Amino acid sequence: MHYLPNVLFALLLLTTVLLFVKQAGKIRRNILLGRELDRSDQPKLRLKTMFMVALGQSKMVKRPVAGLLHIVVYVGFVIINIEVIEILIDGLFSTHRVLSFLGGLYDFLIGSFEILAISVLAACVIFLLRRNVLKIKRFWNREMTSWPRTDANIILTIEILLMSAFLIMNASDSILQSRLVEHYSVAGAFPISSMIAPLLSDWSTDGLIFLERFCWWFHIIGIFAFINYLPMSKHFHIILAFPNVYYSNLEHLGRLSNIKEVSNEVKLMMDPSATPPPADATPPTFGAKDIADLSWKSIMDGYTCTECGRCSSVCPANQTGKLLSPRKIMMDVRDRAEEVGNNIDKHGKDHNDGKTLVHDYITAEELWACTTCNACTDACPVNNDPLAVIVELRRYLVMEKSEAPKELNNVFTNIENNGAPWQFPMADRLNWAKEQE
Amino acid sequence: MSQLTVPTMAEMTANGETPEVLFWVGCSGSFDDRAKKITRAMAKLLTKAQVKFAVLGTEESCTGDPAKRAGNEFLFQMQAFTNIQVLNAYNVKKVVTTCPHCFNTLKNEYPELGGNYEVMHHTQLLQILLDEGKLSIEGGKFKGKKITYHDACYLGRANGVYEAPRDLIAKLDSEFVEMKRSKAKGLCCGAGGAQMFKEPEKGNKDINIERTEDAIETNAEIIATACPFCNTMMTDGVKNKNKEGQIRVFDLAELVAQASDL
């Protein structure tokens, strides 16, 4: 019986890790459903970008209020996790505050954690207010249906509960320390929880021990549960933001990829002596109809999306009431990847559910509203590229389905026939030089 | 006004001459009546600065930008390979263009297909010519005039060119006023991605109206643009707001040409 808590703890820890590995593995599998794309070049610049944008949050602070609050939560989250190391050791070996041998440093650490915890708590409350009371527009767009809104509220509520448990645990612990209760050796500094402690000073020692243990277990089980909530949530960005920024597009934003297979065909048309591709080569699908036609990076973008809506709030089409929302594009990519992944799990690799990303998730009307202005890609704090998806889907509509809007078909015909989007003869190209104002 | 002399690559090559720079005029600059004025202003400035330039004339063809962005990669690459053949045959090294869309495509998308040129936007070249003293602005024609600048997406966000256009406005000795959304945060005029050639999708406002409102808010007398499509969109926006009497839309080449009395 003596070892029951330790065994229970070890089992919980093991389950947490195994479940997380399984869930993360599925996401990895879904991302790799995408087409190949080589982003292994310029490792130094990639690391630097990751350091600036993901670790340094350089794009977050472009909106100072949300940016600074986010940094508080982020720094708090990272640093308070040092405390989790201690909790893990204590849990596995029945020690109490095992790191307290650090003495003054330990006091400093616990004191800092408390200050961070209360800051995180305050920031999360403000975030909840921004979403639910101030109702900031970008959190209430069309694609912010019930689940995305609930997801955000769940994350913030969990953080508030975890921080509260940490502070209440410390408050009861500090009283137990002052009562010289066995096991509760004097350690730590409690700048914040000392303000909660007076509320608990009437409690019996047994009651306090129960409260301290309850908060300790609540805190760590909460963390275990939260870890396995991540893969179902937009909160997965705390992990994927790093690889996602590392592998982000380093080119000028204006540069769109040139399709290699098209180059080969066009070269062949222009120069019949060029080497044709081998006869058994499978003809590629031009553009993207579904997840598997997108690059793996576009699918990773979907899983990294934090649904913050900065992209849509700067999108000229979205601001003027068009259906297009770059955030929805990213969310649709992720949701469709999840659906395809679940189909694979249930029905095997070659199952066809008769649905596609284009039409069933993203409509032509959304796609044709884009001005390719790159405001969305510039705004994204995790360097997502919604435009890459929009262009691939347009390519599919135009090259595989001939479903361009009528006016654009006229433009194509004009460019083909007379080298300009309008119907002017090429012979008139230099008329401007002869005309006078 | 004297007749403009605009040599073509074919003529120059026939005379055994090599121009310093090819002036890529673009479809809008060749065919749109409003944009043709921008082209002429640029040609006059190049002439005045004694830059040895040439155009392709009837040998020029669409870069393929609208086709590419509309998803027609085949048509884009047909255009690209054809243009690259022409440009490489003339051994072109340097290109200047008044259109940010041509600029972006030539600079970023042609190299992989075999077209490697030093590509400049006209605001960059004008800045150099003024700095080198090959062009000068005298008389303070724009002194005290309030000018705002609309960033073209394919110049600004797409390629990071924010300062050259602003430097030109500073050189005009005018009073520069920034719109509330500018540089990386600048709002598109609504023409990019082949939107110029189609009706906008359903919405509650046209994008160019939203952007024109930003410009009107600055109380500027002149909206400076650096893209023929932005120019059209902003001009339409000003008309729609019945502000033609108060605000005029000019390309930076036109402003520099006016300031130089050309």
XYZ file of C-alpha atoms in Angstrom:
699
model
C 0.000 0.000 0.000
C 2.872 2.290 0.791
C 3.935 2.399 -2.854
C 0.448 2.826 -4.293
C 0.765 6.560 -5.084
C 4.136 6.003 -6.773
C 2.881 3.133 -8.891
C -0.250 5.093 -9.791
C 1.872 8.068 -10.722
C 4.238 5.993 -12.834
C 1.301 4.392 -14.654
C -0.282 7.763 -15.317
C 3.000 9.108 -16.646
C 3.495 6.097 -18.896
C -0.070 6.288 -20.250
C 0.372 9.995 -20.911
C 3.569 9.467 -22.874
C 2.262 6.490 -24.873
C -1.015 8.181 -25.731
C 0.770 11.341 -26.789
C 3.265 9.462 -28.952
C 0.366 7.664 -30.629
C -1.570 10.868 -31.305
C 1.476 12.795 -32.493
C 2.392 9.867 -34.736
C -0.983 10.117 -36.449
C -0.502 13.806 -37.091
C 2.951 13.112 -38.480
C 1.468 10.434 -40.747
C -1.246 12.876 -41.911
C 1.299 15.595 -42.648
C 3.350 13.167 -44.690
C 0.313 12.385 -46.850
C 1.305 15.575 -48.672
C 3.552 15.896 -51.682
C 7.303 16.159 -51.407
C 8.838 19.588 -51.005
C 12.501 20.211 -50.329
C 12.989 22.702 -47.536
C 16.363 21.440 -46.350
C 18.351 24.342 -47.813
C 19.930 27.215 -45.834
C 19.886 25.573 -42.396
C 21.547 28.582 -40.748
C 18.955 31.046 -41.998
C 16.210 28.573 -41.071
C 17.516 28.295 -37.522
C 17.766 32.046 -37.281
C 14.197 32.468 -38.529
C 12.995 29.876 -36.024
C 14.869 31.644 -33.271
C 13.312 35.004 -34.175
C 9.769 34.071 -35.110
C 8.972 30.976 -33.023
C 11.153 31.398 -29.953
C 11.430 35.188 -30.096
C 7.764 35.771 -31.042
C 8.854 38.586 -33.346
C 5.625 38.571 -35.322
C 3.375 38.229 -32.276
C 4.387 41.611 -30.885
C 3.314 43.414 -34.049
C 0.017 43.585 -32.191
C 1.408 44.779 -28.853
C -1.488 43.977 -26.482
C -2.100 40.417 -27.618
C 1.627 39.978 -28.274
C 2.812 40.969 -24.809
C 0.085 38.995 -23.050
C 1.006 35.994 -25.173
C 4.660 36.347 -24.199
C 3.666 36.348 -20.520
C 1.746 33.091 -20.965
C 4.506 31.617 -23.128
C 7.409 32.499 -20.817
C 5.334 31.410 -17.836
C 4.521 28.117 -19.484
C 8.129 27.365 -20.398
C 9.691 28.368 -17.096
C 7.062 26.893 -14.802
C 7.750 23.604 -16.566
C 11.042 23.459 -14.633
C 8.765 22.893 -11.643
C 7.274 19.894 -13.459
C 10.688 18.199 -13.328
C 10.520 18.392 -9.553
C 6.924 17.163 -9.531
C 7.889 14.164 -11.661
C 10.723 13.176 -9.303
C 8.580 13.743 -6.207
C 5.779 11.705 -7.757
C 7.947 8.774 -8.724
C 10.034 8.581 -5.539
C 7.731 9.960 -2.837
C 10.075 12.804 -2.095
C 8.797 16.257 -1.235
C 10.280 19.316 -2.932
C 13.315 17.264 -3.922
C 15.115 20.254 -5.412
C 15.000 22.231 -2.177
C 18.663 21.341 -1.534
C 19.370 24.196 -3.970
C 18.719 26.512 -1.029
C 18.628 30.171 -1.976
C 18.373 29.328 -5.669
C 15.357 27.145 -4.914
C 13.669 29.979 -3.048
C 14.374 32.246 -5.980
C 12.947 29.728 -8.471
C 9.753 29.050 -6.526
C 9.291 32.778 -5.957
C 9.692 33.478 -9.692
C 7.301 30.655 -10.587
C 4.700 32.206 -8.339
C 5.057 35.623 -9.925
C 4.875 34.037 -13.380
C 1.889 31.928 -12.345
C -0.152 34.917 -11.240
C 0.864 36.794 -14.427
C -0.192 33.848 -16.601
C -3.444 33.637 -14.688
C -4.129 37.335 -15.211
C -3.216 37.151 -18.907
C -5.567 34.200 -19.413
C -8.398 36.056 -17.719
C -7.800 39.025 -20.029
C -7.697 36.675 -23.027
C -11.032 35.169 -21.977
C -12.510 38.646 -21.631
C -11.198 39.661 -25.061
C -12.823 36.638 -26.632
C -16.090 36.416 -24.755
C -16.903 39.887 -23.447
C -15.160 42.334 -25.781
C -15.913 39.859 -28.583
C -12.981 41.001 -30.716
C -14.121 40.563 -34.280
C -11.488 38.131 -35.492
C -12.567 35.607 -32.857
C -16.134 35.600 -34.132
C -15.734 35.177 -37.897
C -17.830 32.695 -39.810
C -15.288 29.878 -39.454
C -15.105 30.405 -35.692
C -17.908 27.946 -35.105
C -18.735 26.421 -31.786
C -15.729 24.061 -31.538
C -12.940 26.550 -32.329
C -14.426 29.002 -29.813
C -14.841 26.285 -27.187
C -11.308 25.009 -27.841
C -9.844 28.435 -27.065
C -11.935 28.746 -23.903
C -10.969 25.248 -22.741
C -7.261 26.025 -23.166
C -7.516 29.276 -21.230
C -9.623 27.706 -18.485
C -7.203 24.796 -18.059
C -4.307 27.231 -17.756
C -6.174 29.217 -15.123
C -7.002 26.049 -13.169
C -3.426 24.764 -13.340
C -1.993 28.050 -12.139
C -4.570 28.260 -9.340
C -3.769 24.726 -8.206
C -0.066 25.574 -8.143
C -0.629 28.677 -6.035
C -3.087 27.031 -3.594
C -0.701 24.094 -3.225
C 2.084 26.466 -2.273
C -0.186 28.372 0.123
C -1.148 25.241 2.052
C 2.419 23.962 1.895
C 3.773 27.168 3.418
C 1.335 26.930 6.363
C 2.251 23.277 6.871
C 5.903 24.318 6.829
C 5.279 26.966 9.491
C 3.460 24.361 11.610
C 6.592 22.187 11.311
C 4.512 19.259 10.025
C 6.599 16.200 9.250
C 7.549 15.840 5.583
C 6.952 19.565 4.939
C 10.495 20.830 5.425
C 10.984 24.558 5.194
C 11.795 25.473 1.610
C 10.762 27.955 -1.075
C 9.692 31.570 -1.180
C 6.022 32.383 -1.594
C 5.504 35.994 -2.664
C 2.041 35.346 -4.130
C 0.687 32.348 -2.242
C 1.530 34.066 1.041
C -1.374 36.344 0.179
C -3.679 33.325 -0.168
C -2.331 31.628 2.989
C -4.254 33.831 5.487
C -7.505 32.515 3.993
C -6.411 28.995 4.937
C -4.904 29.742 8.371
C -7.973 28.390 10.215
C -7.761 25.028 8.449
C -6.743 21.957 10.408
C -3.408 20.364 9.589
C -5.139 17.304 8.113
C -7.350 19.512 6.000
C -4.317 21.401 4.716
C -2.448 18.200 3.921
C -5.475 17.025 1.967
C -5.687 20.359 0.118
C -1.954 20.374 -0.636
C -2.077 16.782 -1.949
C -5.273 17.471 -3.893
C -3.762 20.495 -5.637
C -0.525 18.613 -6.284
C -2.389 15.725 -7.981
C -4.823 18.059 -9.728
C -1.923 20.083 -11.125
C 0.036 17.122 -12.453
C -2.965 15.147 -13.720
C -4.140 18.376 -15.341
C -0.798 18.667 -17.112
C -0.933 15.024 -18.232
C -4.442 15.514 -19.578
C -3.500 18.791 -21.231
C -0.577 17.134 -23.039
C -3.008 14.724 -24.616
C -5.506 17.452 -25.346
C -2.897 19.262 -27.478
C -3.112 17.017 -30.564
C -6.883 17.589 -30.735
C -6.547 21.312 -30.322
C -5.146 24.409 -31.936
C -2.901 24.451 -28.876
C -0.671 21.944 -30.692
C 1.049 25.046 -32.056
C 3.212 25.140 -28.930
C 5.064 22.198 -30.464
C 4.591 22.574 -34.215
C 5.359 26.301 -34.319
C 9.058 25.455 -34.169
C 9.382 23.019 -37.096
C 6.730 24.984 -38.983
C 8.758 28.187 -38.844
C 12.009 26.303 -39.486
C 10.615 24.884 -42.727
C 8.831 28.077 -43.766
C 9.206 29.753 -47.147
C 12.404 31.826 -47.212
C 11.879 33.230 -50.714
C 10.422 36.627 -51.517
C 6.723 36.366 -50.748
C 5.916 37.295 -54.339
C 7.525 34.204 -55.797
C 5.179 31.351 -56.613
C 6.582 27.920 -57.352
C 7.029 26.869 -60.984
C 5.554 23.420 -61.635
C 8.413 21.197 -62.880
C 6.209 18.838 -64.904
C 4.760 21.823 -66.740
C 8.252 23.088 -67.537
C 9.101 19.706 -69.044
C 5.990 19.695 -71.217
C 6.364 23.301 -72.340
C 10.025 22.715 -73.205
C 8.993 19.715 -75.265
C 6.367 21.775 -77.114
C 8.874 24.501 -77.893
C 11.726 22.190 -78.757
C 10.690 18.773 -80.095
C 14.292 17.567 -79.880
C 14.203 17.779 -76.060
C 14.183 14.459 -74.191
C 10.608 13.384 -73.498
C 9.772 11.942 -70.075
C 9.783 8.129 -69.852
C 6.582 6.683 -71.324
C 5.649 4.907 -68.102
C 5.807 8.078 -65.989
C 2.448 8.694 -64.313
C 0.910 11.966 -65.449
C 0.747 14.252 -62.411
C -2.391 15.970 -61.156
C -1.874 19.675 -61.756
C -2.630 21.665 -58.669
C -4.463 20.246 -55.679
C -7.853 18.634 -55.438
C -7.320 17.146 -52.011
C -4.874 16.895 -49.128
C -2.497 14.479 -50.834
C -1.935 16.944 -53.698
C -0.745 19.676 -51.345
C 2.835 19.798 -50.095
C 3.453 18.290 -46.650
C 4.302 21.805 -45.530
C 0.813 23.084 -46.323
C -0.664 20.307 -44.170
C 1.771 21.154 -41.380
C 0.574 24.765 -41.717
C -2.952 23.529 -41.025
C -1.910 21.654 -37.893
C 0.149 24.623 -36.678
C -2.602 27.209 -37.201
C -3.507 28.864 -33.910
C -6.759 30.246 -35.306
C -5.716 33.700 -34.151
C -7.278 35.213 -37.262
C -4.607 37.830 -37.870
C -4.481 36.646 -41.491
C -8.184 37.142 -42.055
C -8.267 40.470 -40.269
C -5.745 41.888 -42.776
C -7.162 40.094 -45.830
C -8.598 42.674 -48.265
C -11.245 40.218 -49.445
C -12.333 39.266 -45.941
C -12.455 42.879 -44.791
C -14.797 43.768 -47.608
C -17.271 41.014 -46.870
C -16.138 38.346 -49.302
C -16.407 34.696 -48.371
C -12.627 34.154 -48.406
C -10.906 33.821 -45.048
C -7.274 32.661 -45.048
C -7.744 31.241 -41.544
C -10.599 29.085 -42.815
C -8.334 27.812 -45.600
C -5.803 26.664 -42.997
C -8.466 25.157 -40.733
C -10.065 23.354 -43.691
C -6.715 21.835 -44.654
C -6.280 20.548 -41.106
C -9.851 19.286 -40.749
C -9.715 17.503 -44.081
C -6.320 15.967 -43.193
C -7.875 14.697 -39.946
C -10.832 13.274 -41.868
C -8.615 11.526 -44.415
C -6.425 10.239 -41.566
C -9.435 8.840 -39.706
C -10.642 7.182 -42.903
C -7.262 5.499 -43.275
C -7.464 4.248 -39.685
C -10.983 2.914 -40.143
C -11.109 1.710 -43.725
C -7.532 1.338 -44.874
C -5.211 3.307 -47.094
C -7.154 3.346 -50.339
C -10.556 4.297 -48.986
C -12.355 6.960 -50.990
C -15.029 8.862 -49.094
C -16.097 10.726 -52.217
C -15.126 14.083 -50.713
C -12.393 16.521 -51.699
C -10.774 19.564 -50.124
C -11.909 21.727 -53.010
C -15.707 22.082 -53.234
C -16.542 20.048 -50.074
C -14.445 22.259 -47.805
C -13.219 25.233 -49.833
C -15.509 26.664 -52.486
C -14.536 28.234 -55.799
C -16.068 31.520 -54.623
C -13.582 31.676 -51.751
C -10.657 30.872 -54.046
C -11.520 33.467 -56.670
C -11.763 36.262 -54.107
C -8.012 36.202 -53.366
C -5.876 39.088 -54.667
C -2.631 37.205 -53.851
C -1.548 40.299 -51.906
C 0.344 38.258 -49.266
C -1.076 40.217 -46.331
C -2.061 36.886 -44.736
C 1.350 35.265 -45.075
C 3.028 38.403 -43.780
C 0.740 38.555 -40.750
C 0.947 34.922 -39.661
C 2.873 34.626 -36.374
C 3.879 31.033 -37.193
C 4.769 31.685 -40.855
C 1.863 29.809 -42.396
C 1.271 30.231 -46.112
C -2.458 30.145 -46.944
C -1.686 31.577 -50.389
C 0.230 28.435 -51.390
C -2.947 26.417 -50.796
C -5.165 28.903 -52.642
C -2.885 28.847 -55.693
C -2.692 25.026 -55.748
C -6.491 24.771 -55.613
C -6.848 27.399 -58.362
C -4.371 25.424 -60.458
C -6.546 22.346 -60.093
C -9.727 24.212 -61.024
C -8.101 25.799 -64.069
C -5.790 23.107 -65.430
C -7.667 19.936 -64.518
C -11.274 21.103 -64.575
C -11.277 24.195 -66.834
C -13.409 25.875 -64.208
C -11.990 29.394 -64.245
C -14.449 32.312 -64.112
C -15.526 33.298 -67.628
C -13.684 36.623 -67.595
C -10.446 34.854 -66.718
C -10.913 32.388 -69.553
C -11.098 35.413 -71.845
C -7.881 36.709 -70.305
C -6.187 33.359 -70.979
C -7.371 33.385 -74.592
C -6.129 36.934 -75.072
C -2.721 36.169 -73.604
C -2.452 33.094 -75.824
C -3.519 34.896 -78.972
C -2.039 38.341 -78.639
C 0.281 38.284 -75.639
C -1.796 40.594 -73.436
C -4.747 40.120 -71.097
C -6.778 42.477 -73.284
C -7.754 42.046 -76.897
C -5.203 44.381 -78.454
C -2.977 43.306 -81.332
C 0.695 42.828 -80.524
C 1.526 45.143 -83.433
C 0.112 48.069 -81.409
C 2.477 47.557 -78.480
C 4.635 50.525 -79.313
C 1.808 52.956 -80.156
C 2.312 54.736 -76.833
C 5.570 56.187 -78.139
C 3.858 57.860 -81.077
C 0.866 59.225 -79.198
C 1.054 62.603 -77.520
C -0.801 63.908 -74.498
C 6.403 68.853 -77.311
C 9.050 67.017 -79.213
C 8.424 63.513 -80.476
C 9.710 60.830 -78.140
C 12.470 58.700 -79.564
C 12.103 55.179 -78.288
C 14.587 52.747 -79.773
C 13.693 49.065 -79.951
C 16.062 46.227 -79.206
C 15.768 45.122 -82.832
C 16.841 48.543 -84.112
C 19.671 48.870 -81.656
C 20.972 45.410 -82.392
C 20.755 46.107 -86.152
C 22.911 49.202 -85.547
C 25.395 47.163 -83.578
C 24.503 48.930 -80.340
C 23.822 47.476 -76.894
C 21.528 49.337 -74.504
C 22.426 49.687 -70.833
C 18.957 48.710 -69.794
C 15.838 47.207 -71.304
C 12.658 49.108 -70.462
C 10.009 46.401 -69.995
C 6.804 48.316 -70.646
C 4.219 45.657 -69.738
C 0.707 45.161 -71.112
C -0.908 47.887 -69.081
C 1.840 50.362 -69.983
C 1.422 49.462 -73.655
C -2.350 49.395 -74.027
C -4.122 51.167 -71.165
C -4.592 54.857 -72.005
C -3.935 56.016 -68.454
C -0.917 53.735 -68.034
C 0.555 54.831 -71.375
C 1.066 58.260 -69.825
C 3.184 56.630 -67.101
C 5.194 54.814 -69.770
C 5.791 58.064 -71.649
C 6.826 59.861 -68.455
C 9.353 57.114 -67.743
C 10.686 57.169 -71.317
C 11.137 60.939 -71.092
C 13.006 60.615 -67.802
C 15.288 57.914 -69.196
C 15.970 60.109 -72.225
C 16.656 63.165 -70.081
C 19.021 61.185 -67.845
C 20.779 60.018 -71.012
C 20.263 56.392 -70.108
C 20.874 54.248 -73.153
C 17.683 52.220 -73.129
C 15.563 50.208 -75.509
C 12.177 48.521 -75.506
C 11.133 45.235 -77.061
C 8.173 46.897 -78.770
C 6.133 44.405 -80.724
C 8.391 41.601 -79.514
C 7.266 42.079 -75.920
C 4.559 39.810 -74.567
C 2.714 39.376 -71.275
C 5.030 37.999 -68.564
C 2.271 35.546 -67.671
C 1.706 36.976 -64.187
C -2.110 37.073 -64.307
C -2.232 33.568 -65.814
C 0.075 32.169 -63.136
C -1.790 33.724 -60.255
C -5.098 32.593 -61.696
C -3.752 29.030 -61.714
C -2.921 28.645 -65.405
C 0.661 27.477 -64.998
C 0.799 26.142 -68.567
C 0.038 29.497 -70.081
C 2.413 31.211 -67.666
C 5.304 28.979 -68.580
C 4.540 29.265 -72.320
C 4.794 33.028 -71.933
C 7.850 32.792 -69.727
C 9.834 30.489 -72.002
C 8.941 32.575 -75.064
C 9.938 35.824 -73.368
C 13.140 34.301 -72.026
C 14.064 33.176 -75.549
C 13.647 36.733 -76.796
C 15.457 38.327 -73.857
C 18.345 35.869 -73.985
C 18.652 36.236 -77.765
C 19.241 39.965 -77.208
C 21.618 39.117 -74.367
C 19.655 41.340 -71.983
C 21.373 41.934 -68.632
C 19.402 44.719 -66.973
C 15.665 45.299 -67.014
C 13.616 48.173 -65.634
C 9.842 48.077 -65.494
C 7.053 50.364 -64.347
C 4.866 47.413 -63.351
C 5.461 45.621 -60.015
C 3.779 42.490 -61.362
C 6.185 42.263 -64.302
C 8.981 43.181 -61.874
C 8.134 40.339 -59.494
C 7.691 37.736 -62.207
C 10.852 38.652 -64.118
C 12.898 38.926 -60.947
C 11.635 35.946 -58.946
C 9.998 33.455 -61.265
C 12.012 33.633 -64.484
C 15.475 32.675 -63.113
C 14.485 29.052 -62.461
C 13.245 28.845 -66.065
C 16.498 30.154 -67.498
C 15.962 33.915 -67.448
C 18.538 35.625 -65.253
C 18.482 39.407 -65.323
C 19.100 42.248 -62.951
C 15.549 43.523 -62.605
C 14.710 46.938 -61.225
C 11.486 48.689 -60.537
C 11.352 52.152 -62.041
C 11.193 53.818 -58.630
C 14.531 52.179 -57.779
C 16.151 53.339 -61.009
C 14.763 56.870 -60.644
C 16.145 57.015 -57.123
C 19.606 56.066 -58.439
C 19.441 58.562 -61.310
C 18.498 61.368 -58.907
C 21.184 60.359 -56.418
C 23.798 60.277 -59.172
C 22.694 63.686 -60.378
C 21.668 62.400 -63.801
C 18.219 63.732 -63.065
C 17.407 66.708 -60.912
C 14.293 68.201 -59.424
C 14.195 71.969 -59.433
C 11.719 74.712 -58.830
C 9.869 73.121 -55.957
C 6.742 72.445 -57.964
C 5.404 70.183 -55.218
C 6.649 72.243 -52.286
C 4.206 71.992 -49.422
C 1.835 69.754 -51.363
C 0.465 66.906 -49.339
C 1.253 63.571 -50.985
C 0.390 60.103 -49.730
C 1.741 56.861 -51.138
C -0.108 53.626 -51.783
C 2.190 50.594 -51.471
C 1.835 48.127 -54.332
C 1.706 44.593 -52.865
C 4.088 43.171 -55.446
C 6.627 45.885 -54.774
C 6.261 46.124 -50.983
C 5.245 42.935 -49.202
C 6.250 40.698 -52.095
C 9.715 42.167 -52.601
C 10.431 44.454 -49.681
C 10.718 47.669 -51.718
C 9.308 50.319 -49.379
C 11.939 53.044 -49.314
C 12.659 53.904 -52.968
C 9.153 55.282 -53.621
C 9.143 57.196 -50.335
C 12.577 58.599 -51.067
C 11.321 59.933 -54.417
C 8.459 61.714 -52.666
C 10.920 63.189 -50.170
C 13.038 64.436 -53.067
C 9.989 66.238 -54.480
C 10.212 68.468 -51.420
C 6.549 67.797 -50.718
C 4.751 67.132 -47.483
C 4.555 63.361 -47.209
C 1.750 61.804 -45.231
C 1.508 58.086 -44.512
C -1.820 56.243 -44.657
C -2.919 54.440 -41.486
C -2.120 51.142 -43.197
C 1.225 51.302 -44.948
C 4.335 49.351 -45.879
C 3.973 45.698 -44.781
C 0.538 46.555 -43.417
C -0.567 48.298 -46.604
C -3.957 47.289 -47.953
C -4.150 45.872 -51.470
C -5.917 47.991 -54.104
C -7.924 44.942 -55.137
C -6.341 44.308 -58.547
C -3.771 41.581 -57.841
C -4.057 37.888 -58.507
C -5.875 38.557 -61.797
C -8.737 40.342 -59.953
C -8.092 43.301 -62.288
C -9.671 41.357 -65.122
C -12.784 40.042 -63.403
C -15.711 41.275 -61.380
C -15.043 41.004 -57.648
C -16.698 38.153 -55.762
C -19.807 38.962 -53.704
C -19.107 41.162 -50.699
C -20.262 44.335 -49.009
C -17.687 46.711 -50.477
C -15.125 46.932 -53.250
C -11.524 46.706 -52.059
C -10.423 49.813 -53.969
C -13.103 51.850 -52.166
C -11.845 50.632 -48.785
C -8.308 51.634 -49.800
C -9.347 54.977 -51.285
C -10.970 55.816 -47.944
C -7.563 55.302 -46.278
C -6.082 57.770 -48.755
C -8.875 60.344 -48.352
C -8.448 60.207 -44.571
C -4.924 61.630 -44.949
C -6.279 64.810 -46.601
C -3.581 64.457 -49.233
C -3.927 66.269 -52.573
C -2.056 63.582 -54.452
C -2.082 59.813 -54.168
C 1.226 58.541 -55.494
C 1.238 55.032 -56.937
C 3.973 52.811 -58.315
C 1.850 50.323 -60.244
C -0.404 50.880 -63.246
C -3.102 48.609 -61.793
C -3.075 50.349 -58.410
C -3.295 53.598 -60.346
C -6.465 52.454 -62.109
C -8.027 51.129 -58.914
C -7.281 54.270 -56.898
C -8.439 56.547 -59.723
C -11.722 54.632 -59.862
C -12.011 54.854 -56.089
C -11.529 58.625 -56.102
C -14.152 58.955 -58.857
C -16.556 56.790 -56.907
C -16.137 59.105 -53.902
C -16.625 62.193 -56.097
C -13.282 63.556 -54.966
C -11.757 64.122 -58.400
C -11.606 67.871 -57.685
C -9.602 67.415 -54.492
C -7.391 64.383 -55.029
C -5.399 63.305 -58.052
C -3.698 59.984 -58.628
C -0.247 59.989 -60.224
C 2.469 57.434 -60.725
C 5.805 58.393 -59.189
C 7.357 58.547 -62.668
C 4.777 61.164 -63.613
C 5.459 63.186 -60.470
C 9.216 63.142 -61.033
C 8.693 64.038 -64.710
C 6.381 66.934 -63.769
C 8.888 68.156 -61.213
C 11.606 68.040 -63.840
C 9.350 69.996 -66.224
C 9.087 67.172 -68.715
